[in-house]
Short mmCIF file of C-alpha atoms in Angstrom, two decimals:
data_model
loop_
_atom_site.label_atom_id
_atom_site.label_comp_id
_atom_site.label_asym_id
_atom_site.label_seq_id
_atom_site.Cartn_x
_atom_site.Cartn_y
_atom_site.Cartn_z
CA MET A 1 -0.08 0.31 0.13
CA THR A 2 1.30 3.39 -0.87
CA ASP A 3 1.79 5.60 2.05
CA VAL A 4 0.73 8.99 1.60
CA SER A 5 2.35 10.65 4.07
CA SER A 6 5.04 11.48 2.43
CA ALA A 7 2.71 13.04 -0.49
CA THR A 8 2.69 16.44 -0.43
CA THR A 9 -1.33 18.55 -0.53
CA PRO A 10 -2.61 21.89 0.17
CA PRO A 11 -4.77 22.15 2.94
CA PRO A 12 -8.30 22.45 2.62
CA GLY A 13 -9.99 25.54 1.70
CA ASP A 14 -6.80 26.69 -0.72
CA ARG A 15 -6.70 26.08 -4.78
CA VAL A 16 -7.03 22.08 -5.22
CA ARG A 17 -9.24 19.68 -7.52
CA ALA A 18 -12.04 19.33 -6.76
CA ALA A 19 -12.91 16.18 -5.83
CA GLU A 20 -14.90 13.48 -7.58
CA GLY A 21 -17.49 14.74 -10.07
CA SER A 22 -16.25 18.06 -9.88
CA GLY A 23 -15.35 18.39 -13.48
CA GLY A 24 -11.91 18.45 -12.43
CA SER A 25 -11.74 22.39 -12.23
CA ASP A 26 -9.33 24.89 -10.22
CA LYS A 27 -11.49 26.88 -7.92
CA ILE A 28 -11.23 27.96 -4.47
CA LEU A 29 -13.47 25.90 -2.88
CA HIS A 30 -13.65 24.94 1.63
CA GLN A 31 -13.71 21.03 0.74
CA PRO A 32 -11.00 18.12 1.13
CA PRO A 33 -7.68 18.32 -0.87
CA VAL A 34 -7.35 15.22 -3.66
CA ILE A 35 -4.48 13.71 -2.80
CA ASP A 36 -2.88 11.53 -5.70
CA ALA A 37 -1.15 8.80 -4.16
CA ASP A 38 -2.23 6.03 -7.84
CA ASP A 39 -5.77 7.46 -6.71
CA LEU A 40 -6.46 5.41 -3.68
CA TYR A 41 -6.93 8.70 -1.77
CA ASP A 42 -8.99 11.00 -3.53
CA VAL A 43 -11.01 12.40 -0.47
CA SER A 44 -14.83 12.11 -1.21
CA PRO A 45 -17.26 15.06 -0.45
CA ARG A 46 -19.53 12.85 0.72
CA LEU A 47 -16.92 11.81 3.96
CA TYR A 48 -15.23 14.69 4.52
CA ASN A 49 -15.71 18.26 5.01
CA GLY A 50 -13.84 20.08 8.37
CA ASP A 51 -15.66 18.67 11.71
CA LEU A 52 -15.22 15.12 10.48
CA ALA A 53 -11.35 15.76 9.22
CA PRO A 54 -8.79 14.18 11.50
CA THR A 55 -7.55 16.59 13.61
CA LYS A 56 -3.35 17.48 13.82
CA LYS A 57 -1.82 16.46 16.63
CA ALA A 58 0.33 19.63 17.66
CA GLY A 59 -2.62 21.71 19.14
CA ARG A 60 -4.84 19.49 20.98
CA PRO A 61 -5.96 21.43 23.63
CA TRP A 62 -7.62 18.56 25.72
CA SER A 63 -4.86 18.27 28.84
CA GLY A 64 -6.24 15.66 31.65
CA TYR A 65 -8.05 18.14 33.58
CA ASN A 66 -10.40 18.47 30.98
CA ILE A 67 -10.92 15.23 30.62
CA PHE A 68 -11.62 14.88 34.56
CA THR A 69 -13.87 17.61 34.28
CA LEU A 70 -15.91 15.92 31.63
CA TRP A 71 -16.46 12.53 34.22
CA ALA A 72 -16.15 15.57 37.27
CA ASN A 73 -20.05 16.93 35.37
CA ASP A 74 -21.37 13.57 33.60
CA VAL A 75 -20.66 11.26 37.02
CA HIS A 76 -22.38 13.44 39.17
CA SER A 77 -25.08 14.11 36.54
CA LEU A 78 -29.57 13.74 38.81
CA GLY A 79 -30.17 10.06 36.89
CA ASN A 80 -26.86 8.82 38.73
CA TYR A 81 -27.50 10.00 41.90
CA SER A 82 -31.05 8.79 41.59
CA PHE A 83 -29.47 5.52 39.78
CA ALA A 84 -26.97 5.12 42.99
CA ILE A 85 -28.92 6.18 45.48
CA GLY A 86 -31.81 3.26 44.01
CA LEU A 87 -29.40 0.49 45.33
CA PHE A 88 -29.46 2.51 48.56
CA ALA A 89 -33.34 1.50 48.31
CA LEU A 90 -32.68 -1.91 46.74
CA GLY A 91 -30.96 -3.04 50.80
CA LEU A 92 -27.74 -2.49 50.18
CA GLY A 93 -26.33 -0.44 53.09
CA GLY A 94 -22.80 2.18 53.28
CA TRP A 95 -19.88 -0.23 52.43
CA GLN A 96 -21.82 -2.36 49.86
CA ILE A 97 -23.15 0.03 47.62
CA LEU A 98 -19.53 1.26 47.55
CA VAL A 99 -18.45 -1.88 46.19
CA SER A 100 -20.48 -2.16 43.96
CA LEU A 101 -19.76 1.73 41.94
CA GLY A 102 -16.74 0.68 43.12
CA LEU A 103 -16.73 -2.03 40.63
CA GLY A 104 -18.63 0.12 37.79
CA ALA A 105 -15.90 1.89 38.23
CA VAL A 106 -12.53 -0.48 37.50
CA LEU A 107 -14.53 -1.73 34.67
CA LEU A 108 -15.70 1.26 33.30
CA PHE A 109 -11.72 3.03 33.88
CA ALA A 110 -10.61 0.37 31.24
CA LEU A 111 -13.47 0.37 28.21
CA LEU A 112 -13.35 4.06 28.08
CA THR A 113 -9.53 4.16 28.37
CA LEU A 114 -9.75 1.76 24.85
CA SER A 115 -12.04 3.87 23.55
CA GLY A 116 -10.56 6.83 24.37
CA LEU A 117 -7.41 5.78 23.10
CA MET A 118 -9.15 5.33 19.84
CA GLY A 119 -9.69 8.82 19.04
CA LEU A 120 -6.31 10.20 20.59
CA LYS A 121 -4.35 7.83 17.84
CA THR A 122 -6.37 8.44 14.28
CA GLY A 123 -7.70 11.97 15.34
CA VAL A 124 -11.61 10.98 14.50
CA PRO A 125 -14.91 11.25 15.76
CA PHE A 126 -17.33 8.73 16.20
CA PRO A 127 -19.11 8.36 13.25
CA VAL A 128 -15.93 8.27 11.02
CA MET A 129 -14.28 6.00 13.75
CA SER A 130 -17.31 3.46 13.24
CA ARG A 131 -16.30 3.00 9.10
CA ILE A 132 -13.23 1.00 10.11
CA ALA A 133 -15.39 -2.07 11.18
CA PHE A 134 -18.47 -1.20 8.85
CA GLY A 135 -17.04 0.44 6.05
CA ILE A 136 -17.25 3.88 5.24
CA HIS A 137 -21.26 4.27 4.53
CA GLY A 138 -22.23 0.87 7.03
CA ALA A 139 -21.32 3.73 9.87
CA GLN A 140 -23.86 5.38 9.06
CA LEU A 141 -25.95 2.43 10.70
CA SER A 142 -24.02 2.70 14.09
CA ALA A 143 -23.30 7.08 14.15
CA LEU A 144 -27.81 7.09 13.81
CA LEU A 145 -28.17 4.46 16.67
CA ARG A 146 -26.15 6.66 18.79
CA GLY A 147 -27.40 9.50 17.70
CA ALA A 148 -30.59 8.23 18.01
CA VAL A 149 -30.70 7.63 22.47
CA ALA A 150 -28.80 11.03 22.30
CA VAL A 151 -31.45 13.03 20.55
CA VAL A 152 -33.87 12.36 22.41
CA TRP A 153 -31.83 11.98 25.88
CA PHE A 154 -31.08 15.97 25.03
CA GLY A 155 -34.69 16.46 24.69
CA ILE A 156 -35.92 14.98 28.02
CA GLN A 157 -32.25 15.99 30.68
CA THR A 158 -33.63 19.81 28.58
CA TYR A 159 -37.11 19.39 29.95
CA LEU A 160 -35.63 17.77 33.40
CA ALA A 161 -33.49 20.38 34.02
CA SER A 162 -36.43 23.22 33.15
CA VAL A 163 -37.87 21.41 35.78
CA VAL A 164 -35.28 22.83 38.31
CA PHE A 165 -35.57 26.02 36.38
CA ARG A 166 -38.64 26.45 37.83
CA VAL A 167 -38.39 25.70 41.20
CA ALA A 168 -35.84 28.98 41.41
CA LEU A 169 -37.92 30.89 39.75
CA ILE A 170 -40.72 31.05 41.31
CA ALA A 171 -38.70 30.99 44.57
CA VAL A 172 -37.51 33.96 44.05
CA PHE A 173 -41.36 35.78 42.46
CA PRO A 174 -43.50 33.68 43.80
CA SER A 175 -45.98 36.37 41.44
CA LEU A 176 -44.79 33.30 38.54
CA ALA A 177 -46.71 30.81 40.33
CA SER A 178 -48.89 32.14 38.51
CA LEU A 179 -47.73 31.12 34.85
CA ASP A 180 -46.94 27.74 35.74
CA THR A 181 -50.99 26.30 35.62
CA GLY A 182 -52.70 25.68 33.14
CA SER A 183 -51.17 23.20 30.18
CA PHE A 184 -50.41 23.53 25.88
CA LEU A 185 -48.76 20.04 24.50
CA GLY A 186 -47.96 19.54 27.86
CA LEU A 187 -46.89 22.59 29.39
CA SER A 188 -47.96 25.34 31.20
CA ALA A 189 -45.96 29.11 30.00
CA LEU A 190 -43.70 28.80 32.59
CA GLY A 191 -42.42 25.48 31.36
CA TRP A 192 -42.01 26.65 28.08
CA ILE A 193 -40.61 29.52 29.07
CA THR A 194 -37.78 27.85 31.51
CA PHE A 195 -37.53 24.49 28.35
CA LEU A 196 -36.72 27.52 25.54
CA ALA A 197 -34.33 28.90 27.56
CA LEU A 198 -32.27 26.14 28.00
CA TRP A 199 -32.53 25.00 24.85
CA ALA A 200 -31.15 28.25 23.53
CA LEU A 201 -28.62 28.17 26.01
CA GLN A 202 -27.49 25.07 25.17
CA LEU A 203 -27.83 25.41 21.53
CA TYR A 204 -25.44 29.09 21.63
CA ILE A 205 -22.26 27.24 23.48
CA VAL A 206 -22.44 23.63 20.88
CA SER A 207 -22.84 26.01 17.80
CA HIS A 208 -19.70 27.87 19.08
CA GLY A 209 -18.18 24.37 19.33
CA LEU A 210 -16.04 21.54 21.43
CA GLU A 211 -13.47 25.09 22.28
CA THR A 212 -16.50 26.10 23.80
CA VAL A 213 -17.91 23.35 25.45
CA ARG A 214 -14.60 21.84 26.85
CA HIS A 215 -14.70 25.69 28.02
CA TYR A 216 -17.82 25.49 29.96
CA GLU A 217 -16.82 21.56 31.38
CA ALA A 218 -13.79 23.01 32.70
CA PHE A 219 -16.08 25.86 34.95
CA ALA A 220 -18.68 22.91 35.49
CA GLY A 221 -17.06 20.56 37.43
CA PRO A 222 -15.49 22.25 40.43
CA VAL A 223 -18.52 24.01 40.93
CA ILE A 224 -20.55 20.95 40.76
CA LEU A 225 -18.34 19.12 43.52
CA VAL A 226 -17.85 21.58 45.29
CA THR A 227 -22.00 22.05 45.67
CA LEU A 228 -23.04 18.71 46.39
CA ALA A 229 -19.73 18.27 48.71
CA ALA A 230 -21.29 20.99 51.12
CA LEU A 231 -25.10 19.98 50.48
CA SER A 232 -24.13 16.19 51.50
CA ILE A 233 -21.78 18.33 54.92
CA TRP A 234 -25.15 20.15 55.21
CA VAL A 235 -27.25 17.31 55.84
CA PHE A 236 -24.56 15.85 57.41
CA LEU A 237 -24.64 18.37 60.34
CA GLU A 238 -28.73 18.53 60.39
CA ALA A 239 -28.74 14.43 60.95
CA GLY A 240 -26.32 15.17 63.78
CA ALA A 241 -23.48 13.72 62.67
CA THR A 242 -25.01 10.48 62.43
CA ILE A 243 -25.77 8.68 59.24
CA SER A 244 -28.34 5.15 59.98
CA PHE A 245 -29.73 2.72 57.56
CA PRO A 246 -32.84 0.52 57.45
CA ASP A 247 -32.65 -2.86 59.29
CA ASP A 248 -33.52 -5.08 55.91
CA ARG A 249 -30.16 -4.50 54.86
CA LEU A 250 -29.09 -7.39 52.35
CA THR A 251 -27.17 -10.35 53.34
CA GLY A 252 -25.21 -13.16 52.03
CA GLY A 253 -25.35 -13.86 48.62
CA GLU A 254 -28.79 -11.46 47.59
CA MET A 255 -26.46 -8.70 48.43
CA TRP A 256 -23.17 -10.42 46.80
CA SER A 257 -25.44 -10.22 44.12
CA THR A 258 -27.09 -7.32 43.55
CA ILE A 259 -23.71 -5.77 44.69
CA PHE A 260 -22.50 -7.45 40.64
CA ALA A 261 -26.01 -6.69 39.71
CA GLY A 262 -25.27 -2.41 40.92
CA ALA A 263 -21.20 -2.71 38.98
CA GLY A 264 -23.14 -4.04 36.13
CA LEU A 265 -26.19 -1.25 35.53
CA TRP A 266 -23.45 1.39 36.58
CA VAL A 267 -21.42 0.75 32.98
CA ALA A 268 -24.47 -0.64 31.13
CA ILE A 269 -25.65 3.08 31.76
CA TYR A 270 -21.93 4.91 30.16
CA GLY A 271 -23.29 2.06 27.65
CA THR A 272 -23.37 5.00 25.13
CA PHE A 273 -20.37 7.11 26.52
CA VAL A 274 -17.49 4.42 25.75
CA LEU A 275 -18.76 4.94 22.17
CA ASN A 276 -18.23 8.22 21.36
CA PHE A 277 -15.28 8.89 24.15
CA CYS A 278 -13.24 9.23 20.90
CA ASP A 279 -15.22 13.02 20.28
CA PHE A 280 -13.83 14.11 22.31
CA THR A 281 -10.32 12.15 23.00
CA ARG A 282 -9.51 12.89 19.27
CA ALA A 283 -8.77 16.50 20.69
CA ALA A 284 -6.49 14.92 23.77
CA ALA A 285 -2.83 16.02 24.03
CA SER A 286 -0.93 12.96 24.67
CA ARG A 287 -1.94 9.59 25.91
CA LYS A 288 -1.26 11.13 29.41
CA ALA A 289 -4.19 13.10 29.48
CA VAL A 290 -6.54 10.36 28.63
CA ILE A 291 -5.76 8.05 31.01
CA GLY A 292 -4.53 10.29 33.97
CA GLY A 293 -7.37 12.16 32.92
CA ASN A 294 -10.01 9.35 33.63
CA PHE A 295 -7.95 7.63 36.54
CA TRP A 296 -9.12 10.47 38.20
CA GLY A 297 -12.27 11.46 36.82
CA ILE A 298 -13.32 7.69 36.59
CA PRO A 299 -12.13 5.50 39.46
CA ILE A 300 -11.60 8.01 41.66
CA ASN A 301 -14.07 10.51 41.46
CA MET A 302 -16.54 7.92 41.79
CA LEU A 303 -15.60 6.90 44.54
CA LEU A 304 -15.87 10.11 45.59
CA PHE A 305 -19.31 10.31 43.94
CA GLY A 306 -20.30 6.62 46.33
CA ALA A 307 -19.46 8.74 49.67
CA ILE A 308 -21.78 11.61 48.86
CA VAL A 309 -24.25 8.85 47.94
CA VAL A 310 -24.09 7.15 50.69
CA VAL A 311 -23.97 10.46 53.21
CA LEU A 312 -26.92 12.22 51.23
CA SER A 313 -29.95 9.64 51.59
CA GLY A 314 -27.54 8.11 55.00
CA ALA A 315 -28.10 11.36 56.38
CA GLN A 316 -31.20 12.54 54.53
CA PHE A 317 -33.08 8.84 56.32
CA ALA A 318 -31.42 9.75 60.14
CA VAL A 319 -33.61 13.04 59.63
CA ASP A 320 -37.21 11.94 58.34
CA GLY A 321 -36.03 8.17 58.04
CA THR A 322 -37.57 8.63 54.04
CA VAL A 323 -35.40 7.74 51.38
CA ILE A 324 -34.67 10.74 49.00
CA ALA A 325 -34.35 9.99 44.95
CA SER A 326 -32.71 12.31 44.25
CA PRO A 327 -30.13 14.93 45.88
CA ALA A 328 -32.65 17.66 44.43
CA ASP A 329 -35.82 16.17 46.88
CA VAL A 330 -32.59 17.47 49.19
CA VAL A 331 -32.62 20.98 47.19
CA GLU A 332 -36.36 21.79 48.37
CA THR A 333 -35.85 20.77 51.85
CA ILE A 334 -33.04 23.83 51.90
CA PRO A 335 -34.57 26.07 54.64
CA SER A 336 -32.91 29.51 53.56
CA THR A 337 -33.28 30.60 49.36
CA ILE A 338 -31.12 32.27 48.70
CA LEU A 339 -29.51 29.10 49.57
CA LEU A 340 -32.13 26.82 47.68
CA VAL A 341 -31.03 28.91 44.68
CA ALA A 342 -27.61 29.12 44.88
CA ALA A 343 -27.89 24.89 45.06
CA SER A 344 -30.89 25.01 42.03
CA LEU A 345 -28.52 26.99 40.28
CA ALA A 346 -25.41 24.34 40.50
CA LEU A 347 -28.19 21.49 39.37
CA LEU A 348 -28.53 23.85 36.09
CA VAL A 349 -24.58 23.99 35.59
CA LEU A 350 -24.56 20.10 36.15
CA THR A 351 -27.56 19.03 33.89
CA ILE A 352 -26.84 21.13 30.64
CA ALA A 353 -22.60 20.26 31.15
CA VAL A 354 -23.87 16.76 31.12
CA ASN A 355 -26.03 17.01 28.30
CA LEU A 356 -23.51 18.72 26.08
CA MET A 357 -21.62 15.85 26.08
CA ALA A 358 -23.77 13.22 26.82
CA ASN A 359 -26.48 14.15 24.77
CA PHE A 360 -25.54 16.47 21.71
CA VAL A 361 -22.26 16.24 20.42
CA ALA A 362 -23.32 12.65 19.55
CA PRO A 363 -26.82 13.29 17.16
CA ILE A 364 -24.27 16.30 15.51
CA TYR A 365 -21.59 14.01 14.31
CA ALA A 366 -24.12 11.73 13.33
CA LEU A 367 -26.08 14.68 11.14
CA ALA A 368 -22.29 15.51 9.37
CA ASN A 369 -22.00 12.12 8.72
CA LEU A 370 -24.95 11.77 6.83
CA ALA A 371 -24.61 15.09 4.39
CA PRO A 372 -21.00 16.20 5.48
CA LYS A 373 -21.78 18.34 1.76
CA HIS A 374 -23.85 20.89 3.51
CA LEU A 375 -23.68 19.90 7.66
CA ASP A 376 -20.97 21.24 9.31
CA PHE A 377 -21.28 21.21 13.28
CA LYS A 378 -23.34 24.71 13.38
CA ARG A 379 -25.98 22.87 11.07
CA ALA A 380 -25.70 20.00 12.85
CA ALA A 381 -26.53 21.53 15.97
CA LEU A 382 -29.63 23.41 14.54
CA ILE A 383 -31.23 20.63 13.21
CA SER A 384 -30.34 18.45 16.29
CA ALA A 385 -32.07 20.74 19.07
CA ILE A 386 -35.17 21.20 16.96
CA ILE A 387 -35.40 17.41 17.01
CA GLY A 388 -34.81 17.97 20.31
CA LEU A 389 -37.71 19.88 20.64
CA VAL A 390 -40.11 19.19 18.29
CA ILE A 391 -40.48 14.87 20.09
CA LEU A 392 -41.94 17.01 23.13
CA PRO A 393 -40.01 15.38 25.23
CA TRP A 394 -42.00 15.75 28.43
CA ASN A 395 -44.05 13.62 27.40
CA LEU A 396 -42.15 10.69 26.32
CA TYR A 397 -40.60 11.18 29.65
CA ASN A 398 -43.93 10.99 31.23
CA SER A 399 -44.61 7.35 29.65
CA PRO A 400 -43.62 3.94 30.74
CA ALA A 401 -43.19 2.49 27.31
CA VAL A 402 -41.20 4.90 25.49
CA ILE A 403 -38.42 4.74 28.01
CA VAL A 404 -38.51 0.73 28.32
CA TYR A 405 -39.25 -0.22 25.16
CA PHE A 406 -37.70 2.56 22.84
CA LEU A 407 -34.91 3.61 24.81
CA GLY A 408 -34.05 0.47 26.47
CA GLY A 409 -34.06 -1.05 23.34
CA LEU A 410 -32.31 1.04 21.62
CA GLY A 411 -29.76 1.15 23.97
CA ALA A 412 -29.79 -2.62 23.96
CA LEU A 413 -28.50 -2.14 20.26
CA LEU A 414 -25.19 -0.07 21.45
CA GLY A 415 -23.26 -3.11 23.15
CA PRO A 416 -23.70 -5.08 20.17
CA LEU A 417 -21.71 -2.28 18.72
CA PHE A 418 -19.12 -1.74 20.86
CA GLY A 419 -18.22 -5.51 21.02
CA VAL A 420 -17.91 -5.40 17.06
CA ILE A 421 -15.78 -1.80 17.06
CA MET A 422 -13.56 -2.56 20.38
CA ALA A 423 -12.48 -6.25 18.08
CA ASP A 424 -12.36 -5.35 14.84
CA TYR A 425 -9.72 -2.09 16.04
CA TRP A 426 -7.77 -4.45 18.70
CA ILE A 427 -7.90 -7.17 18.62
CA LEU A 428 -7.88 -7.64 13.86
CA ARG A 429 -6.28 -4.86 12.91
CA LYS A 430 -3.84 -3.86 16.49
CA ALA A 431 -4.91 -0.42 16.60
CA ARG A 432 -3.42 -0.15 12.69
CA ILE A 433 -5.46 1.87 11.08
CA ASP A 434 -4.93 3.80 7.14
CA VAL A 435 -6.96 7.34 7.98
CA PRO A 436 -7.35 8.98 5.35
CA ALA A 437 -8.96 6.27 3.82
CA LEU A 438 -11.33 6.60 5.71
CA PHE A 439 -12.38 9.40 3.22
CA THR A 440 -12.54 7.78 0.16
CA GLU A 441 -14.66 6.05 -2.20
CA ASN A 442 -12.38 3.83 -3.88
CA PRO A 443 -13.96 0.83 -4.27
CA ASP A 444 -10.50 -0.71 -3.31
CA GLY A 445 -10.24 1.31 -0.64
CA VAL A 446 -9.64 -0.68 2.43
CA TYR A 447 -13.08 0.25 3.97
CA HIS A 448 -15.08 -0.11 1.08
CA TYR A 449 -15.37 -3.70 1.70
CA ARG A 450 -18.83 -4.53 -0.46
CA ASN A 451 -20.49 -0.67 -2.08
CA GLY A 452 -19.28 0.54 1.01
CA VAL A 453 -20.98 -1.52 4.18
CA ASN A 454 -19.50 -4.27 5.50
CA PRO A 455 -21.69 -7.41 5.32
CA ARG A 456 -19.99 -9.39 8.11
CA ALA A 457 -20.21 -6.53 10.84
CA ILE A 458 -23.41 -5.86 10.03
CA LEU A 459 -24.12 -10.11 11.06
CA ALA A 460 -22.55 -10.29 13.58
CA PHE A 461 -24.47 -7.21 14.81
CA ALA A 462 -27.80 -8.80 14.18
CA ILE A 463 -27.05 -11.90 16.34
CA ALA A 464 -25.61 -10.10 19.05
CA ALA A 465 -28.10 -7.39 18.70
CA VAL A 466 -31.02 -9.82 18.34
CA LEU A 467 -29.83 -11.87 22.21
CA ALA A 468 -29.03 -8.28 23.78
CA LEU A 469 -33.02 -7.80 22.95
CA LEU A 470 -34.02 -10.71 24.22
CA VAL A 471 -31.79 -10.81 27.81
CA ALA A 472 -33.53 -7.37 27.96
CA PHE A 473 -37.03 -7.98 27.13
CA LEU A 474 -37.86 -12.04 27.81
CA PRO A 475 -39.85 -12.63 31.52
CA ALA A 476 -37.84 -15.34 31.91
CA TRP A 477 -34.13 -13.20 31.46
CA ALA A 478 -34.95 -10.68 33.89
CA GLY A 479 -32.67 -11.78 35.67
CA PHE A 480 -30.14 -11.15 33.60
CA ALA A 481 -32.00 -8.09 32.09
CA GLY A 482 -29.37 -5.28 34.11
CA LEU A 483 -26.62 -7.22 31.64
CA SER A 484 -27.70 -6.42 28.42
CA TRP A 485 -25.42 -4.60 27.38
CA PHE A 486 -22.31 -6.88 28.29
CA PHE A 487 -24.21 -9.56 26.61
CA GLY A 488 -24.81 -7.59 23.70
CA ALA A 489 -20.84 -6.43 23.91
CA GLY A 490 -19.19 -10.15 24.68
CA GLY A 491 -21.44 -11.14 21.50
CA GLY A 492 -20.83 -8.71 18.59
CA ALA A 493 -17.02 -9.37 19.67
CA ILE A 494 -17.32 -13.61 19.46
CA ALA A 495 -19.17 -12.98 16.65
CA TYR A 496 -17.29 -11.12 14.65
CA LEU A 497 -14.19 -12.54 15.18
CA LEU A 498 -15.85 -15.63 13.99
CA VAL A 499 -17.05 -13.75 10.76
CA ALA A 500 -14.87 -11.08 10.04
CA LYS A 501 -12.84 -12.70 7.00
CA ARG A 502 -8.93 -12.67 6.77
CA GLY A 503 -7.92 -10.55 3.69
CA ASP A 504 -4.60 -9.37 2.49
CA ARG A 505 -3.14 -8.73 6.14
CA GLN A 506 -0.29 -6.37 4.77
CA ARG A 507 -2.90 -3.89 4.10
CA GLU A 508 -5.98 -4.47 6.20
CA LEU A 509 -2.92 -3.34 8.88
CA ALA A 510 -1.63 -1.13 6.92
CA ASP A 511 -0.92 2.57 9.42
CA VAL A 512 -0.68 5.88 7.77
CA SER A 513 -1.42 8.75 9.42
CA GLY A 514 -3.87 11.22 8.83
CA GLU A 515 -1.21 13.92 9.17
CA ASP A 516 -2.06 15.86 4.89
CA ILE A 517 -5.63 16.19 5.43
CA ALA A 518 -5.79 17.37 9.15
CA VAL A 519 -7.63 20.09 10.57
CA ALA A 520 -6.57 22.18 13.57
CA ALA A 521 -8.03 21.21 16.93
CA THR A 522 -9.68 23.97 17.29
CA HIS A 523 -11.02 24.77 13.65
#
């Protein structure tokens, strides 16, 4: 295979020969350059734009601290607190909750580090990364599945944040309570005002690119950690510096079964993020930044998270004998209006931070991957946000069938995607990737497969998807439903290793840098 690393090519935006179908005319184009290495790497405008392109290795801005703050925000989300406190309600005590979360954290550290290093090496976002296993066009499957889950949750999380915003506004301006009555399409007038305000704020942040997201996450991380630590200390002091738990704690085999199930569910919660973590690490400065940021952000931060959960739930139980569902329940009991508003605003900062990284970036790249010639990051962000609005997410959230079957079903399908992609990248290709070939439609390209689709990857995915869905929804498998992601991921990896074609290994294991078609990480 020809190594294009020595080819001399102008950067995107300079005078280049128009790619595929332009008639070869010379004109100023903001589209990919053509790399003349026997025409093998003619970069297709149907696969490439400045947002999907690999990032240059020099000048990547995401440090270990930036990656740590991603987790400082995401781990401490309200949804995660509700999940962890649910373990308390199921009969686990303080140390059992810490063990359960700790086991999950160790697995997540390994999975997210493997996923993150893929982005560091190639510099490409998840939809492009998927082309390696599924083919340059088959990757639309994985990108759209991940994007569909994310865009629905973007709307739901924005709605949940708007509820907190409404509480804070009414606490400061009691007269606004009159706007919180009646309903239009499921929301009151105040509900629409708060939802649209937060919707527009998130769209404004993300439309300025990942650099703005990076700065917001770096700001929000310390705010969240300090606020939730302070909240747990306040409840602890209100309880007379004691914590207590109900007497009917689990013991023996049932206790350990719940601990392991909790660890499995904790990993499954991040089944979406382990897929597209490369969206962020493609801008990471170094291997040390990825591993160090993950170490402090996952096992260490998750143990801090567990400690806050134990103190919050145990102290609140000591105060009034109730098991809270979320830190928001504690916030509502704060007697001082000023402190209540401050805590509510901190929860808003948190929810926006989580939404941006976990639920907004993924559908943007998925849409950009559909039509790179027409959709850049900003336009794709607008479309994603509009979809998150028109689905009226508050109605979806209030429908258990939607949450369980639609989102649960899509979530179960992400495990097989992860298994196929990771087995292909780490086991079959040994992390050796021909990056420019990810952007060419040349039939001789290593990722072209059959008309741009790898039918063997699709087959492996389908086999594992059926297994994951059966585990997730069959009553006979109810005891393993929480492990559906693992069944899907393991099944996808094994199935792909069994059916994958071993062809020209020298060609398949070519390791070609994408620097010649790369763009600055801060573009």
